[in-house]
Structures are given as structure tokens and as C-alpha cells.
Amino acid sequence: MPQALADLLCRRAASVTDPQTRVMLFRSLLAEVTVEDLREVVAVLVERAGMRDTAAQTALLSTQIALLSRPDVLKVLHHEGPRAEDESPPEEPPAPTDDEERRVPQYVPGRMLTLGERKSLARRPDRRFIDRITRDPSPAVIELLLNNPRLTEDDVVRMCARRPNTPEVLTLVFANPRWSSRPRVRRSLALNPATPEPLVAAVVPLLNPEDLRAVAEDERIAPAVRRRCLEVLARLPPTPEDPTGQVH
């Protein structure tokens, strides 16, 4: 069954072009699948994605986004088991502090905007406020901003690269197919120590060789994720890399 389901997901990934529709379809297809079968399905997709099978890459990304509605399942899928005694634990993400990065930005002189006002700004196609909105600590504001038509890839990359950051904000970026399909966004997610480890593990098979090496060499990244990067690198076929790296 897992092999057949993986085949089905790859076919659907190739035929359903709208990312949001595809994620909803995958959520339905995977709703009743057991954790054990899901583990095998994801393993098949990871293997194919690591070999640069475009349909498998798209299916893997859509699968991981769909499974965000089942956080316990997603965590189990990427659990690597106990660390070896000689392996140091991964560096903990910086704890949220009341510093400049965590405060609500000063949108207008003289007063702080309410959450409702900030959410209203996040919906507007107005470039004047977007940089400030990307620094807003509210996930509700960020979720609206990610669907703003004036938001650019550069904006999202900066938002994901910002430190300190929060797992909630980074998870929202990953959950948005418009942005998690972008190679630069995935690299920023993988390199930020605040990104939840299951999500980093999910994007690893989708990274290009340069980004895989960057993550593998970053000591702030969990050792299990760094090992997975090296494993994917070792399996890469000796073919020219797609210059776009786009997963649709």
C-alpha cells in the first residue's frame, strides 16, 4: 500500500497544478493513513525527491504541508530516535525576549496599533507597511501578510532569516505553498535554528546541493538533520542542476 500511495501522490502532484488545491487533496488522501504507512510513504517520497524526481519533490512538499494538521504524526515521522552518547544536543532556539525584534513595530508615530488594525494593514496591497508587518510578532498578522499580493520573495526570505524568530511564524511560511515552493525560502527555513526540526527535515530533500552543504556545515542545525543532508548529497545523480530549483 505505501508504494502504491506514493505513486498516487506523485501522479496527483503532476496533475493538480494549484498548490492550495493540491494540499487540500493530499489532506483528504492522507486523513485515514496510519502513522506506520505514512512513514513508509514519506520514505519513498524522500528517496525519489533526493534523486531529483520533480513529481516526488512536489508530492513530498504537499504531503508535509498537509500533515501540519496532524502535528503529532509529523513529529513521529521525523523522529530520529535517541542520540548517540558522543553526539551533543542541537542548539536550542533563542528564547523569545522583549527586545526590539519581538516588540510590535511602530507603524505610525504617536501610538501603537491594535491587533485588528495591524491585521487590516496586513491585508492591504500597500508596500509602505510591508517591511514593518514582516517584523510583527503576531502569527495572525503574519498569516494574512503571507497572502498579500504585494509581498515578494525577498520579503519572505528576510522574514525567515530574522533572528530571533518564532517557530509559529516559520511554520506559517512553510505551510503556505506559495512560499515554501521557493528554493531561497526553503534555504532560509532550513538555516534558522527556530524552525521546528520536523519542518527542517521535511525541506532537506528539496534543497539544491549548495544549500544542502550549507545546512550540513551549520553547527546550529540538529545533527540528525545535518546527517540527512549528507545522505541526500551522496545520492544525487551526476546531472546538471535545475537552475531554478522550483517546486510547484
mmCIF file of C-alpha atoms in Angstrom:
data_model
loop_
_atom_site.group_PDB
_atom_site.id
_atom_site.type_symbol
_atom_site.label_atom_id
_atom_site.label_comp_id
_atom_site.label_asym_id
_atom_site.label_seq_id
_atom_site.Cartn_x
_atom_site.Cartn_y
_atom_site.Cartn_z
ATOM 1 C CA MET A 1 0.000 0.000 0.000
ATOM 2 C CA PRO A 2 2.676 2.625 0.856
ATOM 3 C CA GLN A 3 4.364 2.217 -2.525
ATOM 4 C CA ALA A 4 1.019 2.467 -4.317
ATOM 5 C CA LEU A 5 0.033 5.529 -2.276
ATOM 6 C CA ALA A 6 3.352 7.191 -3.042
ATOM 7 C CA ASP A 7 2.758 6.531 -6.737
ATOM 8 C CA LEU A 8 -0.731 8.032 -6.461
ATOM 9 C CA LEU A 9 0.575 11.146 -4.683
ATOM 10 C CA CYS A 10 3.193 11.649 -7.380
ATOM 11 C CA ARG A 11 0.551 11.383 -10.098
ATOM 12 C CA ARG A 12 -1.684 13.864 -8.293
ATOM 13 C CA ALA A 13 1.270 16.202 -7.762
ATOM 14 C CA ALA A 14 1.889 16.208 -11.514
ATOM 15 C CA SER A 15 -1.764 16.722 -12.460
ATOM 16 C CA VAL A 16 -3.052 19.200 -9.854
ATOM 17 C CA THR A 17 -1.303 22.473 -10.599
ATOM 18 C CA ASP A 18 -2.837 24.745 -7.959
ATOM 19 C CA PRO A 19 -0.790 24.363 -4.723
ATOM 20 C CA GLN A 20 -3.658 25.111 -2.320
ATOM 21 C CA THR A 21 -5.985 22.675 -4.086
ATOM 22 C CA ARG A 22 -3.258 20.031 -4.095
ATOM 23 C CA VAL A 23 -2.651 20.385 -0.350
ATOM 24 C CA MET A 24 -6.376 20.033 0.379
ATOM 25 C CA LEU A 25 -6.485 16.927 -1.832
ATOM 26 C CA PHE A 26 -3.464 15.418 -0.070
ATOM 27 C CA ARG A 27 -5.000 16.180 3.325
ATOM 28 C CA SER A 28 -8.036 14.163 2.278
ATOM 29 C CA LEU A 29 -5.989 11.304 0.791
ATOM 30 C CA LEU A 30 -3.818 11.008 3.916
ATOM 31 C CA ALA A 31 -6.501 11.537 6.563
ATOM 32 C CA GLU A 32 -7.017 7.848 7.365
ATOM 33 C CA VAL A 33 -3.494 6.590 6.691
ATOM 34 C CA THR A 34 -1.753 5.090 9.726
ATOM 35 C CA VAL A 35 1.494 6.513 11.085
ATOM 36 C CA GLU A 36 3.342 3.341 10.086
ATOM 37 C CA ASP A 37 2.160 3.567 6.485
ATOM 38 C CA LEU A 38 2.802 7.303 6.380
ATOM 39 C CA ARG A 39 6.364 6.689 7.495
ATOM 40 C CA GLU A 40 6.886 4.339 4.540
ATOM 41 C CA VAL A 41 5.160 6.686 2.091
ATOM 42 C CA VAL A 42 7.326 9.615 3.183
ATOM 43 C CA ALA A 43 10.447 7.429 2.990
ATOM 44 C CA VAL A 44 9.609 6.560 -0.624
ATOM 45 C CA LEU A 45 8.984 10.210 -1.496
ATOM 46 C CA VAL A 46 12.181 11.323 0.254
ATOM 47 C CA GLU A 47 14.196 8.773 -1.723
ATOM 48 C CA ARG A 48 12.692 9.881 -5.039
ATOM 49 C CA ALA A 49 12.893 13.572 -4.175
ATOM 50 C CA GLY A 50 16.562 13.179 -3.289
ATOM 51 C CA MET A 51 17.098 11.813 -6.784
ATOM 52 C CA ARG A 52 15.528 14.988 -8.184
ATOM 53 C CA ASP A 53 12.224 13.454 -9.260
ATOM 54 C CA THR A 54 10.164 16.646 -9.706
ATOM 55 C CA ALA A 55 6.785 14.984 -9.133
ATOM 56 C CA ALA A 56 8.110 13.349 -5.949
ATOM 57 C CA GLN A 57 9.514 16.661 -4.714
ATOM 58 C CA THR A 58 6.168 18.346 -5.234
ATOM 59 C CA ALA A 59 4.338 15.400 -3.630
ATOM 60 C CA LEU A 60 6.703 15.434 -0.647
ATOM 61 C CA LEU A 61 6.236 19.145 -0.040
ATOM 62 C CA SER A 62 2.451 18.897 -0.350
ATOM 63 C CA THR A 63 2.445 15.870 1.962
ATOM 64 C CA GLN A 64 4.420 17.669 4.656
ATOM 65 C CA ILE A 65 2.158 20.727 4.463
ATOM 66 C CA ALA A 66 -0.937 18.521 4.604
ATOM 67 C CA LEU A 67 0.420 16.756 7.686
ATOM 68 C CA LEU A 68 0.757 20.043 9.567
ATOM 69 C CA SER A 69 -2.869 19.419 10.540
ATOM 70 C CA ARG A 70 -1.571 16.299 12.319
ATOM 71 C CA PRO A 71 1.409 17.706 14.290
ATOM 72 C CA ASP A 72 1.931 14.569 16.392
ATOM 73 C CA VAL A 73 2.162 12.497 13.223
ATOM 74 C CA LEU A 74 4.608 14.921 11.624
ATOM 75 C CA LYS A 75 6.822 14.805 14.714
ATOM 76 C CA VAL A 76 6.835 10.989 14.780
ATOM 77 C CA LEU A 77 7.635 10.761 11.083
ATOM 78 C CA HIS A 78 10.858 12.707 11.524
ATOM 79 C CA HIS A 79 11.878 11.323 14.907
ATOM 80 C CA GLU A 80 15.411 10.014 14.670
ATOM 81 C CA GLY A 81 15.493 8.101 17.961
ATOM 82 C CA PRO A 82 17.940 8.628 20.837
ATOM 83 C CA ARG A 83 21.166 10.432 20.072
ATOM 84 C CA ALA A 84 24.449 8.646 20.436
ATOM 85 C CA GLU A 85 26.311 9.370 23.671
ATOM 86 C CA ASP A 86 29.021 11.261 21.838
ATOM 87 C CA GLU A 87 26.540 13.408 19.965
ATOM 88 C CA SER A 88 25.829 16.778 21.501
ATOM 89 C CA PRO A 89 22.209 18.002 21.555
ATOM 90 C CA PRO A 90 21.195 20.595 18.969
ATOM 91 C CA GLU A 91 21.431 24.198 19.955
ATOM 92 C CA GLU A 92 18.154 25.402 21.430
ATOM 93 C CA PRO A 93 16.373 28.184 19.519
ATOM 94 C CA PRO A 94 16.749 31.555 21.219
ATOM 95 C CA ALA A 95 14.071 32.103 23.814
ATOM 96 C CA PRO A 96 11.657 34.908 22.941
ATOM 97 C CA THR A 97 12.673 38.120 24.640
ATOM 98 C CA ASP A 98 11.151 41.564 24.902
ATOM 99 C CA ASP A 99 13.766 43.124 22.663
ATOM 100 C CA GLU A 100 13.323 45.233 19.560
ATOM 101 C CA GLU A 101 12.752 42.202 17.296
ATOM 102 C CA ARG A 102 9.938 40.880 19.459
ATOM 103 C CA ARG A 103 8.050 44.132 20.060
ATOM 104 C CA VAL A 104 5.221 45.238 17.858
ATOM 105 C CA PRO A 105 6.763 47.585 15.265
ATOM 106 C CA GLN A 106 5.953 51.282 15.399
ATOM 107 C CA TYR A 107 3.580 51.501 12.453
ATOM 108 C CA VAL A 108 2.564 55.131 12.907
ATOM 109 C CA PRO A 109 4.033 57.905 15.069
ATOM 110 C CA GLY A 110 2.494 58.533 18.449
ATOM 111 C CA ARG A 111 0.618 55.318 19.230
ATOM 112 C CA MET A 112 0.650 51.539 18.978
ATOM 113 C CA LEU A 113 -1.829 49.967 16.606
ATOM 114 C CA THR A 114 -4.304 47.391 17.857
ATOM 115 C CA LEU A 115 -4.158 43.808 16.625
ATOM 116 C CA GLY A 116 -7.224 44.452 14.455
ATOM 117 C CA GLU A 117 -5.566 47.476 12.833
ATOM 118 C CA ARG A 118 -2.372 45.520 12.171
ATOM 119 C CA LYS A 119 -4.356 42.662 10.608
ATOM 120 C CA SER A 120 -6.126 45.193 8.392
ATOM 121 C CA LEU A 121 -2.764 46.571 7.223
ATOM 122 C CA ALA A 122 -1.509 43.052 6.503
ATOM 123 C CA ARG A 123 -4.369 42.559 4.042
ATOM 124 C CA ARG A 124 -3.753 45.800 2.138
ATOM 125 C CA PRO A 125 -1.688 45.810 -1.071
ATOM 126 C CA ASP A 126 0.418 48.684 0.291
ATOM 127 C CA ARG A 127 4.213 48.403 0.088
ATOM 128 C CA ARG A 128 4.732 51.216 2.611
ATOM 129 C CA PHE A 129 3.981 48.980 5.581
ATOM 130 C CA ILE A 130 5.120 45.544 4.440
ATOM 131 C CA ASP A 131 8.619 45.702 5.937
ATOM 132 C CA ARG A 132 7.173 46.599 9.328
ATOM 133 C CA ILE A 133 4.479 43.946 9.072
ATOM 134 C CA THR A 134 7.099 41.224 8.446
ATOM 135 C CA ARG A 135 8.506 42.085 11.896
ATOM 136 C CA ASP A 136 5.143 41.816 13.636
ATOM 137 C CA PRO A 137 5.257 39.106 16.349
ATOM 138 C CA SER A 138 1.603 38.071 15.887
ATOM 139 C CA PRO A 139 1.113 34.841 13.866
ATOM 140 C CA ALA A 140 -2.390 36.092 12.986
ATOM 141 C CA VAL A 141 -0.889 39.154 11.293
ATOM 142 C CA ILE A 142 1.811 37.137 9.516
ATOM 143 C CA GLU A 143 -0.697 34.601 8.202
ATOM 144 C CA LEU A 144 -2.648 37.385 6.497
ATOM 145 C CA LEU A 145 0.523 39.016 5.187
ATOM 146 C CA LEU A 146 1.666 35.774 3.510
ATOM 147 C CA ASN A 147 -1.382 36.003 1.233
ATOM 148 C CA ASN A 148 -0.853 39.679 0.414
ATOM 149 C CA PRO A 149 -0.327 40.009 -3.374
ATOM 150 C CA ARG A 150 2.311 42.720 -2.893
ATOM 151 C CA LEU A 151 4.515 40.551 -0.683
ATOM 152 C CA THR A 152 7.686 39.457 -2.509
ATOM 153 C CA GLU A 153 10.043 36.524 -2.196
ATOM 154 C CA ASP A 154 12.746 38.867 -0.872
ATOM 155 C CA ASP A 155 10.359 39.971 1.900
ATOM 156 C CA VAL A 156 9.697 36.369 2.923
ATOM 157 C CA VAL A 157 13.382 35.402 2.814
ATOM 158 C CA ARG A 158 14.233 38.302 5.120
ATOM 159 C CA MET A 159 11.398 37.343 7.437
ATOM 160 C CA CYS A 160 12.604 33.732 7.643
ATOM 161 C CA ALA A 161 16.226 34.742 8.141
ATOM 162 C CA ARG A 162 15.436 37.113 11.012
ATOM 163 C CA ARG A 163 16.752 36.119 14.419
ATOM 164 C CA PRO A 164 15.394 35.765 16.978
ATOM 165 C CA ASN A 165 12.316 34.315 15.360
ATOM 166 C CA THR A 166 9.435 32.105 16.442
ATOM 167 C CA PRO A 167 8.509 28.547 15.385
ATOM 168 C CA GLU A 168 4.930 29.738 14.846
ATOM 169 C CA VAL A 169 5.875 32.316 12.216
ATOM 170 C CA LEU A 170 8.289 29.973 10.432
ATOM 171 C CA THR A 171 5.705 27.185 10.394
ATOM 172 C CA LEU A 172 3.189 29.549 8.786
ATOM 173 C CA VAL A 173 5.676 30.244 5.982
ATOM 174 C CA PHE A 174 6.273 26.533 5.449
ATOM 175 C CA ALA A 175 2.523 25.883 5.442
ATOM 176 C CA ASN A 176 1.970 28.386 2.633
ATOM 177 C CA PRO A 177 2.582 26.603 -0.720
ATOM 178 C CA ARG A 178 3.123 29.934 -2.466
ATOM 179 C CA TRP A 179 6.307 30.453 -0.462
ATOM 180 C CA SER A 180 7.516 27.001 0.575
ATOM 181 C CA SER A 181 7.845 26.173 -3.138
ATOM 182 C CA ARG A 182 10.624 28.788 -3.418
ATOM 183 C CA PRO A 183 14.221 27.465 -3.041
ATOM 184 C CA ARG A 184 15.507 30.604 -1.265
ATOM 185 C CA VAL A 185 12.666 30.455 1.246
ATOM 186 C CA ARG A 186 13.319 26.777 1.963
ATOM 187 C CA ARG A 187 17.014 27.518 2.494
ATOM 188 C CA SER A 188 16.176 30.284 4.965
ATOM 189 C CA LEU A 189 13.793 27.975 6.818
ATOM 190 C CA ALA A 190 16.397 25.224 6.995
ATOM 191 C CA LEU A 191 19.100 27.548 8.311
ATOM 192 C CA ASN A 192 17.040 29.273 11.006
ATOM 193 C CA PRO A 193 17.535 27.493 14.364
ATOM 194 C CA ALA A 194 13.997 28.459 15.404
ATOM 195 C CA THR A 195 12.416 26.368 12.615
ATOM 196 C CA PRO A 196 10.944 23.187 14.153
ATOM 197 C CA GLU A 197 13.188 20.224 13.422
ATOM 198 C CA PRO A 198 10.469 18.171 11.653
ATOM 199 C CA LEU A 199 9.990 21.016 9.164
ATOM 200 C CA VAL A 200 13.735 21.324 8.551
ATOM 201 C CA ALA A 201 13.875 17.588 7.918
ATOM 202 C CA ALA A 202 10.938 17.931 5.529
ATOM 203 C CA VAL A 203 12.643 20.511 3.310
ATOM 204 C CA VAL A 204 16.067 18.831 3.237
ATOM 205 C CA PRO A 205 15.311 16.543 0.244
ATOM 206 C CA LEU A 206 14.118 19.621 -1.654
ATOM 207 C CA LEU A 207 17.304 21.661 -1.217
ATOM 208 C CA ASN A 208 19.827 22.073 -4.007
ATOM 209 C CA PRO A 209 23.403 20.794 -3.453
ATOM 210 C CA GLU A 210 24.788 24.179 -2.418
ATOM 211 C CA ASP A 211 22.087 24.610 0.211
ATOM 212 C CA LEU A 212 22.465 21.025 1.416
ATOM 213 C CA ARG A 213 26.141 21.686 2.064
ATOM 214 C CA ALA A 214 25.330 24.940 3.885
ATOM 215 C CA VAL A 215 22.911 23.171 6.230
ATOM 216 C CA ALA A 216 25.254 20.202 6.727
ATOM 217 C CA GLU A 217 28.064 22.554 7.785
ATOM 218 C CA ASP A 218 25.961 24.697 10.128
ATOM 219 C CA GLU A 219 26.615 23.502 13.692
ATOM 220 C CA ARG A 220 23.451 25.196 14.949
ATOM 221 C CA ILE A 221 21.359 22.698 12.979
ATOM 222 C CA ALA A 222 20.341 19.421 14.665
ATOM 223 C CA PRO A 223 22.895 16.645 13.956
ATOM 224 C CA ALA A 224 20.196 14.318 12.601
ATOM 225 C CA VAL A 225 19.206 16.932 10.002
ATOM 226 C CA ARG A 226 22.819 17.561 9.039
ATOM 227 C CA ARG A 227 23.332 13.821 8.533
ATOM 228 C CA ARG A 228 20.245 13.687 6.322
ATOM 229 C CA CYS A 229 21.732 16.476 4.171
ATOM 230 C CA LEU A 230 24.894 14.430 3.675
ATOM 231 C CA GLU A 231 22.811 11.352 2.811
ATOM 232 C CA VAL A 232 20.849 13.277 0.176
ATOM 233 C CA LEU A 233 24.066 14.709 -1.256
ATOM 234 C CA ALA A 234 25.527 11.220 -1.544
ATOM 235 C CA ARG A 235 22.512 10.017 -3.549
ATOM 236 C CA LEU A 236 22.397 12.894 -6.023
ATOM 237 C CA PRO A 237 22.760 11.809 -9.651
ATOM 238 C CA PRO A 238 25.641 13.370 -11.603
ATOM 239 C CA THR A 239 23.379 15.521 -13.766
ATOM 240 C CA PRO A 240 23.244 19.291 -14.252
ATOM 241 C CA GLU A 241 21.236 21.014 -11.552
ATOM 242 C CA ASP A 242 17.976 22.735 -12.466
ATOM 243 C CA PRO A 243 18.913 26.423 -12.178
ATOM 244 C CA THR A 244 15.501 27.339 -10.807
ATOM 245 C CA GLY A 245 15.077 24.582 -8.260
ATOM 246 C CA GLN A 246 11.374 25.419 -8.296
ATOM 247 C CA VAL A 247 8.904 23.007 -6.749
ATOM 248 C CA HIS A 248 5.385 23.866 -7.822
#
